[in-house]
Short mmCIF file of C-alpha atoms in Angstrom, two decimals:
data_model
loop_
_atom_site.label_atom_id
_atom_site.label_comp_id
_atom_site.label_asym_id
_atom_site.label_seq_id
_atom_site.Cartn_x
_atom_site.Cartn_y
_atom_site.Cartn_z
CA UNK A 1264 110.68 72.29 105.09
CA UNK A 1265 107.57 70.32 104.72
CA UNK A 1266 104.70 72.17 102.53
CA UNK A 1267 101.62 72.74 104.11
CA UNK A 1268 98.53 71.09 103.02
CA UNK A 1269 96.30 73.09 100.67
CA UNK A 1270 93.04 73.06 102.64
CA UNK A 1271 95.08 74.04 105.78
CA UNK A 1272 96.68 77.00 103.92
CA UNK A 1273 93.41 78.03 103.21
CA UNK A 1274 91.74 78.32 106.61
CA UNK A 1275 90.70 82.18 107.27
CA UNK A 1276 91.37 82.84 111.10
CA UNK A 1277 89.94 85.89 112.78
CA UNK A 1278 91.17 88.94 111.89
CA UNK A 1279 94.25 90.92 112.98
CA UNK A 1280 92.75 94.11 114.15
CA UNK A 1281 94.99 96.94 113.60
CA UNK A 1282 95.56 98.68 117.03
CA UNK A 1283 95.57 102.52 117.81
CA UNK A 1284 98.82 104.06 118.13
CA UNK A 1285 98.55 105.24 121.18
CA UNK A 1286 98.09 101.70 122.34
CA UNK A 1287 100.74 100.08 120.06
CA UNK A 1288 103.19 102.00 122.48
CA UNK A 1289 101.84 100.65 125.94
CA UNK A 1290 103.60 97.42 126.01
CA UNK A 1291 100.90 95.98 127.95
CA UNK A 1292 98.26 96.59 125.49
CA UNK A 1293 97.49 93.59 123.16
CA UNK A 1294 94.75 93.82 120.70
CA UNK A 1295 92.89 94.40 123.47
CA UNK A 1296 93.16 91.38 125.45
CA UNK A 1297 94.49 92.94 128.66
CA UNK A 1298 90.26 94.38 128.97
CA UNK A 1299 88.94 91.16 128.88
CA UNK A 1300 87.92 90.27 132.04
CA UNK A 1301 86.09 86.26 131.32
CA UNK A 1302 89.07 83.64 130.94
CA UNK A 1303 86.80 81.79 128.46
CA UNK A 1304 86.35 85.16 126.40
CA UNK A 1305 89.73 85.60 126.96
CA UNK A 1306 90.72 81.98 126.17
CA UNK A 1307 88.61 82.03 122.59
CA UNK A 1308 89.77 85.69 121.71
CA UNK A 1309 93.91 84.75 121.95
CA UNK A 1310 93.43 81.06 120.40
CA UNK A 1311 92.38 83.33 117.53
CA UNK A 1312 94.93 86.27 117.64
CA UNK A 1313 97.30 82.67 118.02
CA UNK A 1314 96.05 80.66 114.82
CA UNK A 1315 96.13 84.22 113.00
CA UNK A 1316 99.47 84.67 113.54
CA UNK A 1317 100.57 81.24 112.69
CA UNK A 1318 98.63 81.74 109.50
CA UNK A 1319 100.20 85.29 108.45
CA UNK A 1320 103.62 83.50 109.35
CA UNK A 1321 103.39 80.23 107.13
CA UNK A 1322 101.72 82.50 104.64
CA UNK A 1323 105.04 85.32 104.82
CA UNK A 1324 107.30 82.25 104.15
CA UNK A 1325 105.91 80.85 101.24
CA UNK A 1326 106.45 84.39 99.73
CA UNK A 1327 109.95 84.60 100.89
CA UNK A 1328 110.80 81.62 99.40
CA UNK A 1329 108.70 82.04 96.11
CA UNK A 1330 110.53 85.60 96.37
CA UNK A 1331 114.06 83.38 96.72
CA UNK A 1332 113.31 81.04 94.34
CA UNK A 1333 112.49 84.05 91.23
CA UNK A 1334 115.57 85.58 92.78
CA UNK A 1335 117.78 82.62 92.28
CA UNK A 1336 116.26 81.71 88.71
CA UNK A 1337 119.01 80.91 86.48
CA UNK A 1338 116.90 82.89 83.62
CA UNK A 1339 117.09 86.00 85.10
CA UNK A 1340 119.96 87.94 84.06
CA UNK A 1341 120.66 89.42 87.86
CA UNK A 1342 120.50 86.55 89.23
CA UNK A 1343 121.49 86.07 92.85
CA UNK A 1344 123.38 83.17 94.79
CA UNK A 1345 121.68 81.39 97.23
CA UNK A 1346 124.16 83.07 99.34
CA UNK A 1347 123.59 86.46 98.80
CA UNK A 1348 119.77 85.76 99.24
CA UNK A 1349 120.73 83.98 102.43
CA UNK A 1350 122.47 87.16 103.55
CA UNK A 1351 119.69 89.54 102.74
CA UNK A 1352 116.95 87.61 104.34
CA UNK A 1353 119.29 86.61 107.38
CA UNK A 1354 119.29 83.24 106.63
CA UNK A 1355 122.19 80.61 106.56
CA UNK A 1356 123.54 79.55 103.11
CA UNK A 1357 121.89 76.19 103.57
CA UNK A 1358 119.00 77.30 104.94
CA UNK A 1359 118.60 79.92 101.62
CA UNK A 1360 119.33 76.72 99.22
CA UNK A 1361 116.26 75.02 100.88
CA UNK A 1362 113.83 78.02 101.01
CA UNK A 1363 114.92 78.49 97.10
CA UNK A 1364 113.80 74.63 96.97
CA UNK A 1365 110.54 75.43 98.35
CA UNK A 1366 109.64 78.72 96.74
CA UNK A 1367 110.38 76.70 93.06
CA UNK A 1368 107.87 74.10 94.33
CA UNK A 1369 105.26 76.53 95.31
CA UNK A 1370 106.01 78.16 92.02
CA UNK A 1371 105.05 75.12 90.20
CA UNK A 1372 102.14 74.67 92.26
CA UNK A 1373 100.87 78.03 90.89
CA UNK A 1374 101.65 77.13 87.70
CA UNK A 1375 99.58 74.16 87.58
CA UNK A 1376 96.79 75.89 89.25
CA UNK A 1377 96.04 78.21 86.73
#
């Protein structure tokens, strides 16, 4: 899994809007989107609901696997396998041994930042 660049990571898209319950349970309400009638409004408005969702998804990641990687520290006493880890977060062994790669990298990232 290839880290993403800093400055990338750090792009604020438009905000998720949270929606009113009573539209969260019409599945064809969608922030909203269904109202607007220009395509070019319509266009610009889901490009953004798009790139924030990407961003709140590469964002979740990294804290899964900084989550996997403090999980699978060898210092802490209750430590976990990379396959228990891979269980919990539905993940495939491999796939957990990776993430735990990643989240030690980020790790050191922050380290160094500071």
């Amino acid at each position: 899994m290839a880290e993403p660049e800093r400055t990338e990571r750090r792009l604020r898209p438009a905000p998720l809007l949270f929606e009113p319950s009573e539209a969260a349970t019409d599945p064809e309400h969608f922030f909203d989107l269904e109202s607007i009638e220009d395509p070019r409004e319509l266009l610009a408005r889901a490009t953004e609901l798009a790139l924030a969702f990407r961003a709140a998804q590469d964002r979740a990641v990294e804290f899964q696997a900084m989550a996997a990687a403090q999980l699978a520290d060898p210092r802490r006493f209750d430590r976990l396998s990379a396959a228990v880890i891979g269980e919990r977060a539905q993940w495939s062994e491999d796939y957990a041994e990776k993430m735990i790669e990643f989240g030690e990298a980020l790790l050191r990232g922050a380290a160094e930042d500071r």
